[in-house]
């Protein structure tokens, strides 16, 4: 039973975090500084989540580097999320037999 | 009619996210069961939380029979970044009712946010519903498969799939960073801070590291490279 209490706490905390700002800030923010700040958030948050975590995502830093390289090449030529994901996984998979 | 069109469009944008979720939620299901959590509980966690890092941390606490305060604080720290995302999305979505906002809020994940905040149009409720629904199905389905069919994938392939979501993040940030040099500089600051914290200040958890790096680098960006809006 205790498991379900913990699950409830998990879900409730996570939901409240997500729900508060989007319901409280219904008007357009006017501050130029805050607007610029929010413009950069998607990129900085994804960058901070990706590095350095990506290097430890495959069980081998070397294969992760190959996978990162694959993803960067695909992203550079703007081929979309799915292609980047598939190429990256395939690169890691193949390189895991070589290293 | 445009509502249906928006919804299908959202589903289309959501499909790659759902496919990326499959291996992650699959391994979540597997690890949860390996930690002594019942398959049903694992599936309930995925269907009520819809967050990767928080759930992995959560099963560690459940497995260690941790307390509710510990659980609440851990989830708060790991998931605090959703607050920034939710705030950012509040400016990107069209005018919608509280109920619709409350529904949207449930589906704010890193990937849904990444797509919703960077599409070149105002986000409508039907669009974001589709964008959330398909990944939600993928996340739940992956957990079910992982919880009931352990060791289906060879380990080398399962390991390789660990990179999926990061590859998607890279595919989102690089095209914009190529076009807008300011984004590139601010992004490099975020990456530098995140790496410094990871390697030099290991006492700071990864959840906090992301928040600190995001806030400092975005503040530097807003102060020194204010963004001019096109419209």
PDB file of C-alpha atoms in Angstrom:
ATOM      1  CA  UNK A   1       0.000   0.000   0.000  1.00  0.00           C
ATOM      2  CA  UNK A   2       2.873   2.335   0.844  1.00  0.00           C
ATOM      3  CA  UNK A   3       4.024   2.002  -2.755  1.00  0.00           C
ATOM      4  CA  UNK A   4       0.833   3.652  -3.940  1.00  0.00           C
ATOM      5  CA  UNK A   5       1.160   6.510  -1.457  1.00  0.00           C
ATOM      6  CA  UNK A   6       4.652   7.178  -2.826  1.00  0.00           C
ATOM      7  CA  UNK A   7       3.373   6.980  -6.398  1.00  0.00           C
ATOM      8  CA  UNK A   8       0.653   9.473  -5.549  1.00  0.00           C
ATOM      9  CA  UNK A   9       3.189  11.895  -4.042  1.00  0.00           C
ATOM     10  CA  UNK A  10       5.376  11.529  -7.150  1.00  0.00           C
ATOM     11  CA  UNK A  11       2.524  12.233  -9.522  1.00  0.00           C
ATOM     12  CA  UNK A  12       1.083  15.119  -7.489  1.00  0.00           C
ATOM     13  CA  UNK A  13       4.382  16.991  -7.099  1.00  0.00           C
ATOM     14  CA  UNK A  14       5.254  16.533 -10.767  1.00  0.00           C
ATOM     15  CA  UNK A  15       1.831  17.721 -11.902  1.00  0.00           C
ATOM     16  CA  UNK A  16       1.719  20.806  -9.673  1.00  0.00           C
ATOM     17  CA  UNK A  17       5.114  21.925 -10.996  1.00  0.00           C
ATOM     18  CA  UNK A  18       3.820  21.666 -14.549  1.00  0.00           C
ATOM     19  CA  UNK A  19       0.396  23.174 -13.928  1.00  0.00           C
ATOM     20  CA  UNK A  20       1.208  26.291 -11.879  1.00  0.00           C
ATOM     21  CA  UNK A  21       3.004  28.578 -14.363  1.00  0.00           C
ATOM     22  CA  UNK A  22       0.854  27.764 -17.388  1.00  0.00           C
ATOM     23  CA  UNK A  23      -2.369  28.555 -15.498  1.00  0.00           C
ATOM     24  CA  UNK A  24      -1.058  31.580 -13.574  1.00  0.00           C
ATOM     25  CA  UNK A  25       0.556  33.435 -16.493  1.00  0.00           C
ATOM     26  CA  UNK A  26      -2.338  33.823 -18.879  1.00  0.00           C
ATOM     27  CA  UNK A  27      -1.400  37.279 -20.119  1.00  0.00           C
ATOM     28  CA  UNK A  28       1.409  38.082 -22.464  1.00  0.00           C
ATOM     29  CA  UNK A  29       4.573  38.990 -20.598  1.00  0.00           C
ATOM     30  CA  UNK A  30       5.647  42.521 -21.565  1.00  0.00           C
ATOM     31  CA  UNK A  31       9.140  42.690 -20.064  1.00  0.00           C
ATOM     32  CA  UNK A  32      11.710  42.581 -22.853  1.00  0.00           C
ATOM     33  CA  UNK A  33      14.273  40.958 -20.586  1.00  0.00           C
ATOM     34  CA  UNK A  34      11.907  38.206 -19.468  1.00  0.00           C
ATOM     35  CA  UNK A  35      10.809  37.596 -23.049  1.00  0.00           C
ATOM     36  CA  UNK A  36      14.429  37.183 -24.145  1.00  0.00           C
ATOM     37  CA  UNK A  37      15.059  34.931 -21.159  1.00  0.00           C
ATOM     38  CA  UNK A  38      12.127  32.694 -22.104  1.00  0.00           C
ATOM     39  CA  UNK A  39      13.224  32.710 -25.757  1.00  0.00           C
ATOM     40  CA  UNK A  40      16.547  31.133 -24.755  1.00  0.00           C
ATOM     41  CA  UNK A  41      15.124  28.605 -22.240  1.00  0.00           C
ATOM     42  CA  UNK A  42      14.260  25.811 -24.725  1.00  0.00           C
ATOM     43  CA  UNK A  43      17.781  25.749 -26.119  1.00  0.00           C
ATOM     44  CA  UNK A  44      19.671  26.158 -22.866  1.00  0.00           C
ATOM     45  CA  UNK A  45      17.596  23.561 -21.018  1.00  0.00           C
ATOM     46  CA  UNK A  46      18.056  20.994 -23.795  1.00  0.00           C
ATOM     47  CA  UNK A  47      21.774  21.802 -24.046  1.00  0.00           C
ATOM     48  CA  UNK A  48      22.265  21.414 -20.305  1.00  0.00           C
ATOM     49  CA  UNK A  49      20.327  18.132 -20.262  1.00  0.00           C
ATOM     50  CA  UNK A  50      22.263  16.716 -23.214  1.00  0.00           C
ATOM     51  CA  UNK A  51      25.769  17.599 -22.045  1.00  0.00           C
ATOM     52  CA  UNK A  52      27.536  15.868 -20.456  1.00  0.00           C
ATOM     53  CA  UNK A  53      24.774  13.232 -19.935  1.00  0.00           C
ATOM     54  CA  UNK A  54      24.909  12.004 -23.551  1.00  0.00           C
ATOM     55  CA  UNK A  55      28.427  10.627 -23.014  1.00  0.00           C
ATOM     56  CA  UNK A  56      27.137   8.264 -20.322  1.00  0.00           C
ATOM     57  CA  UNK A  57      23.955   7.207 -22.123  1.00  0.00           C
ATOM     58  CA  UNK A  58      25.252   4.096 -23.922  1.00  0.00           C
ATOM     59  CA  UNK A  59      27.481   2.378 -21.392  1.00  0.00           C
ATOM     60  CA  UNK A  60      30.631   3.416 -23.285  1.00  0.00           C
ATOM     61  CA  UNK A  61      31.915   6.972 -23.734  1.00  0.00           C
ATOM     62  CA  UNK A  62      33.556   6.035 -27.031  1.00  0.00           C
ATOM     63  CA  UNK A  63      30.404   4.659 -28.682  1.00  0.00           C
ATOM     64  CA  UNK A  64      28.474   7.646 -27.315  1.00  0.00           C
ATOM     65  CA  UNK A  65      30.949   9.951 -29.102  1.00  0.00           C
ATOM     66  CA  UNK A  66      30.245   8.148 -32.369  1.00  0.00           C
ATOM     67  CA  UNK A  67      26.516   8.483 -31.751  1.00  0.00           C
ATOM     68  CA  UNK A  68      26.873  12.167 -30.903  1.00  0.00           C
ATOM     69  CA  UNK A  69      28.812  12.710 -34.132  1.00  0.00           C
ATOM     70  CA  UNK A  70      26.078  10.949 -36.125  1.00  0.00           C
ATOM     71  CA  UNK A  71      23.364  13.072 -34.530  1.00  0.00           C
ATOM     72  CA  UNK A  72      25.299  16.308 -35.084  1.00  0.00           C
ATOM     73  CA  UNK A  73      25.822  15.565 -38.787  1.00  0.00           C
ATOM     74  CA  UNK A  74      22.123  14.813 -39.315  1.00  0.00           C
ATOM     75  CA  UNK A  75      21.105  17.888 -37.282  1.00  0.00           C
ATOM     76  CA  UNK A  76      23.525  20.107 -39.200  1.00  0.00           C
ATOM     77  CA  UNK A  77      21.771  19.214 -42.431  1.00  0.00           C
ATOM     78  CA  UNK A  78      18.385  19.670 -40.707  1.00  0.00           C
ATOM     79  CA  UNK A  79      17.004  16.215 -41.485  1.00  0.00           C
ATOM     80  CA  UNK A  80      14.627  16.073 -38.527  1.00  0.00           C
ATOM     81  CA  UNK A  81      14.342  14.366 -35.142  1.00  0.00           C
ATOM     82  CA  UNK A  82      13.546  10.857 -36.282  1.00  0.00           C
ATOM     83  CA  UNK A  83      16.444  10.586 -38.738  1.00  0.00           C
ATOM     84  CA  UNK A  84      18.832  11.980 -36.132  1.00  0.00           C
ATOM     85  CA  UNK A  85      17.625   9.448 -33.544  1.00  0.00           C
ATOM     86  CA  UNK A  86      17.851   6.444 -35.897  1.00  0.00           C
ATOM     87  CA  UNK A  87      21.267   7.370 -37.343  1.00  0.00           C
ATOM     88  CA  UNK A  88      22.609   8.007 -33.868  1.00  0.00           C
ATOM     89  CA  UNK A  89      21.397   4.659 -32.463  1.00  0.00           C
ATOM     90  CA  UNK A  90      22.692   2.753 -35.515  1.00  0.00           C
ATOM     91  CA  UNK A  91      26.086   4.481 -35.217  1.00  0.00           C
ATOM     92  CA  UNK A  92      26.339   3.550 -31.549  1.00  0.00           C
ATOM     93  CA  UNK A  93      25.219  -0.019 -32.253  1.00  0.00           C
ATOM     94  CA  UNK A  94      27.738  -0.589 -35.057  1.00  0.00           C
ATOM     95  CA  UNK A  95      30.586   1.102 -33.205  1.00  0.00           C
ATOM     96  CA  UNK A  96      29.951  -1.074 -30.145  1.00  0.00           C
ATOM     97  CA  UNK A  97      31.227  -4.060 -32.152  1.00  0.00           C
ATOM     98  CA  UNK A  98      34.337  -2.191 -33.269  1.00  0.00           C
ATOM     99  CA  UNK A  99      35.565  -0.872 -29.942  1.00  0.00           C
TER     100      UNK A  99
ATOM    101  CA  UNK B   1     -12.486  20.831 -39.292  1.00  0.00           C
ATOM    102  CA  UNK B   2      -9.396  22.917 -38.588  1.00  0.00           C
ATOM    103  CA  UNK B   3      -9.537  21.432 -35.086  1.00  0.00           C
ATOM    104  CA  UNK B   4      -9.215  17.929 -36.488  1.00  0.00           C
ATOM    105  CA  UNK B   5      -6.475  19.098 -38.846  1.00  0.00           C
ATOM    106  CA  UNK B   6      -4.579  20.664 -35.952  1.00  0.00           C
ATOM    107  CA  UNK B   7      -4.979  17.491 -33.893  1.00  0.00           C
ATOM    108  CA  UNK B   8      -3.627  15.245 -36.681  1.00  0.00           C
ATOM    109  CA  UNK B   9      -0.788  17.682 -37.215  1.00  0.00           C
ATOM    110  CA  UNK B  10       0.026  17.428 -33.518  1.00  0.00           C
ATOM    111  CA  UNK B  11      -0.064  13.630 -33.759  1.00  0.00           C
ATOM    112  CA  UNK B  12       2.368  13.749 -36.674  1.00  0.00           C
ATOM    113  CA  UNK B  13       4.785  15.909 -34.683  1.00  0.00           C
ATOM    114  CA  UNK B  14       4.291  13.583 -31.715  1.00  0.00           C
ATOM    115  CA  UNK B  15       5.104  10.352 -33.530  1.00  0.00           C
ATOM    116  CA  UNK B  16       8.926  10.649 -33.492  1.00  0.00           C
ATOM    117  CA  UNK B  17       8.708  11.551 -29.785  1.00  0.00           C
ATOM    118  CA  UNK B  18       6.610   8.436 -29.123  1.00  0.00           C
ATOM    119  CA  UNK B  19       9.105   6.246 -30.980  1.00  0.00           C
ATOM    120  CA  UNK B  20      11.931   7.795 -28.978  1.00  0.00           C
ATOM    121  CA  UNK B  21      10.007   7.079 -25.778  1.00  0.00           C
ATOM    122  CA  UNK B  22       9.545   3.366 -26.502  1.00  0.00           C
ATOM    123  CA  UNK B  23      13.093   2.227 -25.617  1.00  0.00           C
ATOM    124  CA  UNK B  24      13.273   4.574 -22.605  1.00  0.00           C
ATOM    125  CA  UNK B  25       9.925   3.547 -21.120  1.00  0.00           C
ATOM    126  CA  UNK B  26      10.718  -0.066 -22.008  1.00  0.00           C
ATOM    127  CA  UNK B  27      13.856   0.077 -19.891  1.00  0.00           C
ATOM    128  CA  UNK B  28      11.898   1.895 -17.172  1.00  0.00           C
ATOM    129  CA  UNK B  29       9.405  -0.991 -17.032  1.00  0.00           C
ATOM    130  CA  UNK B  30      12.218  -3.523 -16.947  1.00  0.00           C
ATOM    131  CA  UNK B  31      14.198  -1.754 -14.214  1.00  0.00           C
ATOM    132  CA  UNK B  32      11.104  -1.127 -12.094  1.00  0.00           C
ATOM    133  CA  UNK B  33      10.178  -4.814 -12.096  1.00  0.00           C
ATOM    134  CA  UNK B  34      13.820  -5.771 -11.457  1.00  0.00           C
ATOM    135  CA  UNK B  35      13.621  -3.501  -8.372  1.00  0.00           C
ATOM    136  CA  UNK B  36      10.687  -5.467  -6.992  1.00  0.00           C
ATOM    137  CA  UNK B  37       7.925  -3.107  -8.122  1.00  0.00           C
ATOM    138  CA  UNK B  38       4.875  -4.877  -9.543  1.00  0.00           C
ATOM    139  CA  UNK B  39       4.229  -4.467 -13.298  1.00  0.00           C
ATOM    140  CA  UNK B  40       0.881  -2.799 -12.505  1.00  0.00           C
ATOM    141  CA  UNK B  41       2.536  -0.245 -10.202  1.00  0.00           C
ATOM    142  CA  UNK B  42       5.199   0.458 -12.844  1.00  0.00           C
ATOM    143  CA  UNK B  43       2.516   1.088 -15.466  1.00  0.00           C
ATOM    144  CA  UNK B  44       0.560   3.339 -13.093  1.00  0.00           C
ATOM    145  CA  UNK B  45       3.742   5.347 -12.453  1.00  0.00           C
ATOM    146  CA  UNK B  46       4.263   5.902 -16.175  1.00  0.00           C
ATOM    147  CA  UNK B  47       0.633   6.786 -16.819  1.00  0.00           C
ATOM    148  CA  UNK B  48       0.437   9.311 -13.976  1.00  0.00           C
ATOM    149  CA  UNK B  49       3.923  10.857 -14.114  1.00  0.00           C
ATOM    150  CA  UNK B  50       5.055  10.919 -17.739  1.00  0.00           C
ATOM    151  CA  UNK B  51       8.609  11.957 -16.938  1.00  0.00           C
ATOM    152  CA  UNK B  52      11.797   9.964 -17.422  1.00  0.00           C
ATOM    153  CA  UNK B  53      14.348  11.241 -14.902  1.00  0.00           C
ATOM    154  CA  UNK B  54      11.746  11.682 -12.160  1.00  0.00           C
ATOM    155  CA  UNK B  55      10.417   8.159 -12.595  1.00  0.00           C
ATOM    156  CA  UNK B  56      13.854   6.520 -12.537  1.00  0.00           C
ATOM    157  CA  UNK B  57      14.676   8.434  -9.355  1.00  0.00           C
ATOM    158  CA  UNK B  58      11.244   7.534  -7.987  1.00  0.00           C
ATOM    159  CA  UNK B  59      11.675   3.780  -8.331  1.00  0.00           C
ATOM    160  CA  UNK B  60      15.002   4.011  -6.499  1.00  0.00           C
ATOM    161  CA  UNK B  61      13.201   5.641  -3.577  1.00  0.00           C
ATOM    162  CA  UNK B  62      10.352   3.109  -3.683  1.00  0.00           C
ATOM    163  CA  UNK B  63      12.829   0.213  -3.849  1.00  0.00           C
ATOM    164  CA  UNK B  64      14.725   1.650  -0.852  1.00  0.00           C
ATOM    165  CA  UNK B  65      11.403   2.112   1.008  1.00  0.00           C
ATOM    166  CA  UNK B  66      12.034   5.854   1.236  1.00  0.00           C
ATOM    167  CA  UNK B  67       9.719   8.386   2.826  1.00  0.00           C
ATOM    168  CA  UNK B  68       7.105  10.644   1.275  1.00  0.00           C
ATOM    169  CA  UNK B  69       9.074  13.836   2.079  1.00  0.00           C
ATOM    170  CA  UNK B  70      12.156  12.430   0.378  1.00  0.00           C
ATOM    171  CA  UNK B  71      10.023  11.508  -2.620  1.00  0.00           C
ATOM    172  CA  UNK B  72       8.396  14.946  -2.805  1.00  0.00           C
ATOM    173  CA  UNK B  73      11.685  16.862  -2.554  1.00  0.00           C
ATOM    174  CA  UNK B  74      13.428  14.618  -5.083  1.00  0.00           C
ATOM    175  CA  UNK B  75      10.624  15.036  -7.612  1.00  0.00           C
ATOM    176  CA  UNK B  76      10.551  18.766  -6.990  1.00  0.00           C
ATOM    177  CA  UNK B  77      14.266  19.174  -7.682  1.00  0.00           C
ATOM    178  CA  UNK B  78      14.448  16.845 -10.673  1.00  0.00           C
ATOM    179  CA  UNK B  79      11.304  18.226 -12.277  1.00  0.00           C
ATOM    180  CA  UNK B  80      11.665  21.909 -11.421  1.00  0.00           C
ATOM    181  CA  UNK B  81      12.778  22.530 -15.001  1.00  0.00           C
ATOM    182  CA  UNK B  82       9.159  21.870 -16.047  1.00  0.00           C
ATOM    183  CA  UNK B  83       8.301  25.104 -14.290  1.00  0.00           C
ATOM    184  CA  UNK B  84      10.504  27.048 -16.683  1.00  0.00           C
ATOM    185  CA  UNK B  85       9.033  25.118 -19.605  1.00  0.00           C
ATOM    186  CA  UNK B  86       5.480  25.652 -18.407  1.00  0.00           C
ATOM    187  CA  UNK B  87       6.153  29.389 -18.022  1.00  0.00           C
ATOM    188  CA  UNK B  88       7.705  29.543 -21.481  1.00  0.00           C
ATOM    189  CA  UNK B  89       4.756  27.634 -23.002  1.00  0.00           C
ATOM    190  CA  UNK B  90       2.258  29.950 -21.294  1.00  0.00           C
ATOM    191  CA  UNK B  91       3.503  32.591 -23.748  1.00  0.00           C
ATOM    192  CA  UNK B  92       3.452  30.347 -26.789  1.00  0.00           C
ATOM    193  CA  UNK B  93      -0.053  28.860 -26.603  1.00  0.00           C
ATOM    194  CA  UNK B  94      -3.174  30.540 -27.936  1.00  0.00           C
ATOM    195  CA  UNK B  95      -5.776  31.888 -25.509  1.00  0.00           C
ATOM    196  CA  UNK B  96      -7.375  28.848 -23.859  1.00  0.00           C
ATOM    197  CA  UNK B  97      -9.530  28.004 -20.860  1.00  0.00           C
ATOM    198  CA  UNK B  98      -8.186  26.915 -17.473  1.00  0.00           C
ATOM    199  CA  UNK B  99      -9.374  23.342 -18.083  1.00  0.00           C
ATOM    200  CA  UNK B 100      -7.486  23.152 -21.359  1.00  0.00           C
ATOM    201  CA  UNK B 101      -4.414  24.621 -19.693  1.00  0.00           C
ATOM    202  CA  UNK B 102      -4.659  22.031 -16.909  1.00  0.00           C
ATOM    203  CA  UNK B 103      -4.849  19.241 -19.503  1.00  0.00           C
ATOM    204  CA  UNK B 104      -1.919  20.697 -21.454  1.00  0.00           C
ATOM    205  CA  UNK B 105       0.139  20.981 -18.261  1.00  0.00           C
ATOM    206  CA  UNK B 106      -0.005  17.217 -17.690  1.00  0.00           C
ATOM    207  CA  UNK B 107       1.803  16.553 -20.960  1.00  0.00           C
ATOM    208  CA  UNK B 108       4.700  19.005 -20.632  1.00  0.00           C
ATOM    209  CA  UNK B 109       7.711  16.755 -21.064  1.00  0.00           C
ATOM    210  CA  UNK B 110      11.159  17.799 -22.282  1.00  0.00           C
ATOM    211  CA  UNK B 111      10.408  16.544 -25.780  1.00  0.00           C
ATOM    212  CA  UNK B 112       6.839  17.834 -26.070  1.00  0.00           C
ATOM    213  CA  UNK B 113       8.068  21.193 -24.830  1.00  0.00           C
ATOM    214  CA  UNK B 114      10.993  21.157 -27.251  1.00  0.00           C
ATOM    215  CA  UNK B 115       8.650  20.696 -30.207  1.00  0.00           C
ATOM    216  CA  UNK B 116       5.793  22.934 -29.004  1.00  0.00           C
ATOM    217  CA  UNK B 117       8.102  25.823 -28.158  1.00  0.00           C
ATOM    218  CA  UNK B 118       9.995  25.761 -31.447  1.00  0.00           C
ATOM    219  CA  UNK B 119       7.269  25.201 -34.072  1.00  0.00           C
ATOM    220  CA  UNK B 120       6.896  28.374 -36.165  1.00  0.00           C
ATOM    221  CA  UNK B 121       3.210  28.905 -35.312  1.00  0.00           C
ATOM    222  CA  UNK B 122       0.951  29.648 -32.322  1.00  0.00           C
ATOM    223  CA  UNK B 123       0.172  26.423 -30.445  1.00  0.00           C
ATOM    224  CA  UNK B 124      -3.547  25.542 -30.362  1.00  0.00           C
ATOM    225  CA  UNK B 125      -5.225  23.140 -27.948  1.00  0.00           C
ATOM    226  CA  UNK B 126      -6.012  20.489 -30.613  1.00  0.00           C
ATOM    227  CA  UNK B 127      -2.397  20.622 -31.819  1.00  0.00           C
ATOM    228  CA  UNK B 128      -0.864  20.162 -28.390  1.00  0.00           C
ATOM    229  CA  UNK B 129      -3.433  17.447 -27.538  1.00  0.00           C
ATOM    230  CA  UNK B 130      -2.193  15.392 -30.483  1.00  0.00           C
ATOM    231  CA  UNK B 131       1.400  16.248 -29.638  1.00  0.00           C
ATOM    232  CA  UNK B 132       0.837  14.860 -26.124  1.00  0.00           C
ATOM    233  CA  UNK B 133      -1.505  11.925 -26.910  1.00  0.00           C
ATOM    234  CA  UNK B 134       0.839   9.961 -29.178  1.00  0.00           C
ATOM    235  CA  UNK B 135       3.915  10.194 -26.906  1.00  0.00           C
ATOM    236  CA  UNK B 136       1.654   9.321 -23.935  1.00  0.00           C
ATOM    237  CA  UNK B 137       0.599   6.131 -25.707  1.00  0.00           C
ATOM    238  CA  UNK B 138       4.236   5.390 -26.581  1.00  0.00           C
ATOM    239  CA  UNK B 139       5.371   5.989 -23.009  1.00  0.00           C
ATOM    240  CA  UNK B 140       2.640   3.759 -21.529  1.00  0.00           C
ATOM    241  CA  UNK B 141       3.026   1.023 -24.135  1.00  0.00           C
ATOM    242  CA  UNK B 142       6.807   0.892 -23.690  1.00  0.00           C
ATOM    243  CA  UNK B 143       6.389   0.525 -19.931  1.00  0.00           C
ATOM    244  CA  UNK B 144       3.859  -2.294 -20.348  1.00  0.00           C
ATOM    245  CA  UNK B 145       6.194  -4.160 -22.716  1.00  0.00           C
ATOM    246  CA  UNK B 146       9.219  -3.599 -20.492  1.00  0.00           C
ATOM    247  CA  UNK B 147       7.386  -4.659 -17.340  1.00  0.00           C
ATOM    248  CA  UNK B 148       6.079  -7.911 -18.811  1.00  0.00           C
ATOM    249  CA  UNK B 149       8.695  -8.960 -21.355  1.00  0.00           C
ATOM    250  CA  UNK B 150      12.109  -8.580 -19.791  1.00  0.00           C
ATOM    251  CA  UNK B 151      15.265  -9.119 -21.792  1.00  0.00           C
ATOM    252  CA  UNK B 152      13.598  -9.037 -25.183  1.00  0.00           C
ATOM    253  CA  UNK B 153      16.296  -6.836 -26.665  1.00  0.00           C
ATOM    254  CA  UNK B 154      19.943  -7.871 -26.864  1.00  0.00           C
ATOM    255  CA  UNK B 155      21.926  -5.769 -24.382  1.00  0.00           C
ATOM    256  CA  UNK B 156      24.054  -4.093 -27.059  1.00  0.00           C
ATOM    257  CA  UNK B 157      20.944  -2.778 -28.811  1.00  0.00           C
ATOM    258  CA  UNK B 158      19.282  -1.679 -25.563  1.00  0.00           C
ATOM    259  CA  UNK B 159      22.488   0.201 -24.657  1.00  0.00           C
ATOM    260  CA  UNK B 160      22.599   1.870 -28.067  1.00  0.00           C
ATOM    261  CA  UNK B 161      19.017   3.063 -27.638  1.00  0.00           C
ATOM    262  CA  UNK B 162      20.016   5.007 -24.543  1.00  0.00           C
ATOM    263  CA  UNK B 163      21.190   7.801 -26.838  1.00  0.00           C
ATOM    264  CA  UNK B 164      17.829   8.257 -28.634  1.00  0.00           C
ATOM    265  CA  UNK B 165      16.433  11.207 -26.718  1.00  0.00           C
ATOM    266  CA  UNK B 166      19.726  13.096 -26.667  1.00  0.00           C
ATOM    267  CA  UNK B 167      20.027  12.696 -30.440  1.00  0.00           C
ATOM    268  CA  UNK B 168      16.563  14.250 -30.743  1.00  0.00           C
ATOM    269  CA  UNK B 169      17.556  17.174 -28.525  1.00  0.00           C
ATOM    270  CA  UNK B 170      20.598  17.776 -30.713  1.00  0.00           C
ATOM    271  CA  UNK B 171      18.383  17.715 -33.805  1.00  0.00           C
ATOM    272  CA  UNK B 172      16.259  20.460 -32.207  1.00  0.00           C
ATOM    273  CA  UNK B 173      18.994  22.804 -31.007  1.00  0.00           C
ATOM    274  CA  UNK B 174      21.575  22.678 -33.807  1.00  0.00           C
ATOM    275  CA  UNK B 175      19.456  23.990 -36.710  1.00  0.00           C
ATOM    276  CA  UNK B 176      18.435  27.081 -34.659  1.00  0.00           C
ATOM    277  CA  UNK B 177      21.960  27.594 -33.330  1.00  0.00           C
ATOM    278  CA  UNK B 178      23.196  27.611 -36.935  1.00  0.00           C
ATOM    279  CA  UNK B 179      20.754  30.348 -37.912  1.00  0.00           C
ATOM    280  CA  UNK B 180      20.946  32.484 -34.780  1.00  0.00           C
ATOM    281  CA  UNK B 181      24.480  32.992 -33.464  1.00  0.00           C
ATOM    282  CA  UNK B 182      23.118  34.394 -30.189  1.00  0.00           C
ATOM    283  CA  UNK B 183      21.389  31.075 -29.500  1.00  0.00           C
ATOM    284  CA  UNK B 184      24.693  29.328 -30.191  1.00  0.00           C
ATOM    285  CA  UNK B 185      26.616  31.484 -27.677  1.00  0.00           C
ATOM    286  CA  UNK B 186      23.969  31.135 -24.973  1.00  0.00           C
ATOM    287  CA  UNK B 187      23.736  27.405 -25.624  1.00  0.00           C
ATOM    288  CA  UNK B 188      27.521  27.018 -25.244  1.00  0.00           C
ATOM    289  CA  UNK B 189      27.356  28.840 -21.906  1.00  0.00           C
ATOM    290  CA  UNK B 190      24.623  26.430 -20.738  1.00  0.00           C
ATOM    291  CA  UNK B 191      26.663  23.393 -21.823  1.00  0.00           C
ATOM    292  CA  UNK B 192      29.803  24.765 -20.163  1.00  0.00           C
ATOM    293  CA  UNK B 193      28.025  25.382 -16.846  1.00  0.00           C
ATOM    294  CA  UNK B 194      26.386  21.962 -16.943  1.00  0.00           C
ATOM    295  CA  UNK B 195      29.758  20.254 -17.589  1.00  0.00           C
ATOM    296  CA  UNK B 196      31.560  22.296 -14.910  1.00  0.00           C
ATOM    297  CA  UNK B 197      28.944  21.300 -12.348  1.00  0.00           C
ATOM    298  CA  UNK B 198      29.042  17.662 -13.383  1.00  0.00           C
ATOM    299  CA  UNK B 199      32.825  17.298 -13.244  1.00  0.00           C
ATOM    300  CA  UNK B 200      33.828  19.792 -10.543  1.00  0.00           C
ATOM    301  CA  UNK B 201      30.780  20.007  -8.263  1.00  0.00           C
ATOM    302  CA  UNK B 202      29.411  16.454  -8.118  1.00  0.00           C
ATOM    303  CA  UNK B 203      27.497  17.259  -4.904  1.00  0.00           C
ATOM    304  CA  UNK B 204      24.978  19.113  -7.075  1.00  0.00           C
ATOM    305  CA  UNK B 205      22.414  16.643  -8.451  1.00  0.00           C
ATOM    306  CA  UNK B 206      21.718  16.508 -12.176  1.00  0.00           C
ATOM    307  CA  UNK B 207      18.259  18.021 -11.663  1.00  0.00           C
ATOM    308  CA  UNK B 208      19.739  21.102 -10.004  1.00  0.00           C
ATOM    309  CA  UNK B 209      22.566  21.256 -12.542  1.00  0.00           C
ATOM    310  CA  UNK B 210      20.053  21.620 -15.388  1.00  0.00           C
ATOM    311  CA  UNK B 211      18.130  24.341 -13.544  1.00  0.00           C
ATOM    312  CA  UNK B 212      21.247  26.320 -12.609  1.00  0.00           C
ATOM    313  CA  UNK B 213      22.742  26.076 -16.108  1.00  0.00           C
ATOM    314  CA  UNK B 214      19.434  27.047 -17.743  1.00  0.00           C
ATOM    315  CA  UNK B 215      18.754  30.041 -15.511  1.00  0.00           C
ATOM    316  CA  UNK B 216      22.297  31.492 -15.592  1.00  0.00           C
ATOM    317  CA  UNK B 217      22.843  31.073 -19.338  1.00  0.00           C
ATOM    318  CA  UNK B 218      19.372  32.354 -20.291  1.00  0.00           C
ATOM    319  CA  UNK B 219      19.846  35.353 -17.961  1.00  0.00           C
ATOM    320  CA  UNK B 220      23.222  36.110 -19.566  1.00  0.00           C
ATOM    321  CA  UNK B 221      21.547  35.821 -22.956  1.00  0.00           C
ATOM    322  CA  UNK B 222      18.651  38.110 -22.012  1.00  0.00           C
ATOM    323  CA  UNK B 223      21.045  40.691 -20.570  1.00  0.00           C
ATOM    324  CA  UNK B 224      23.750  40.756 -23.244  1.00  0.00           C
ATOM    325  CA  UNK B 225      21.967  39.442 -26.345  1.00  0.00           C
ATOM    326  CA  UNK B 226      18.357  40.629 -26.037  1.00  0.00           C
ATOM    327  CA  UNK B 227      16.198  38.837 -28.557  1.00  0.00           C
ATOM    328  CA  UNK B 228      14.385  40.977 -31.128  1.00  0.00           C
ATOM    329  CA  UNK B 229      11.035  39.629 -32.177  1.00  0.00           C
ATOM    330  CA  UNK B 230      10.262  39.513 -35.865  1.00  0.00           C
ATOM    331  CA  UNK B 231       6.563  40.298 -35.666  1.00  0.00           C
TER     332      UNK B 231
END
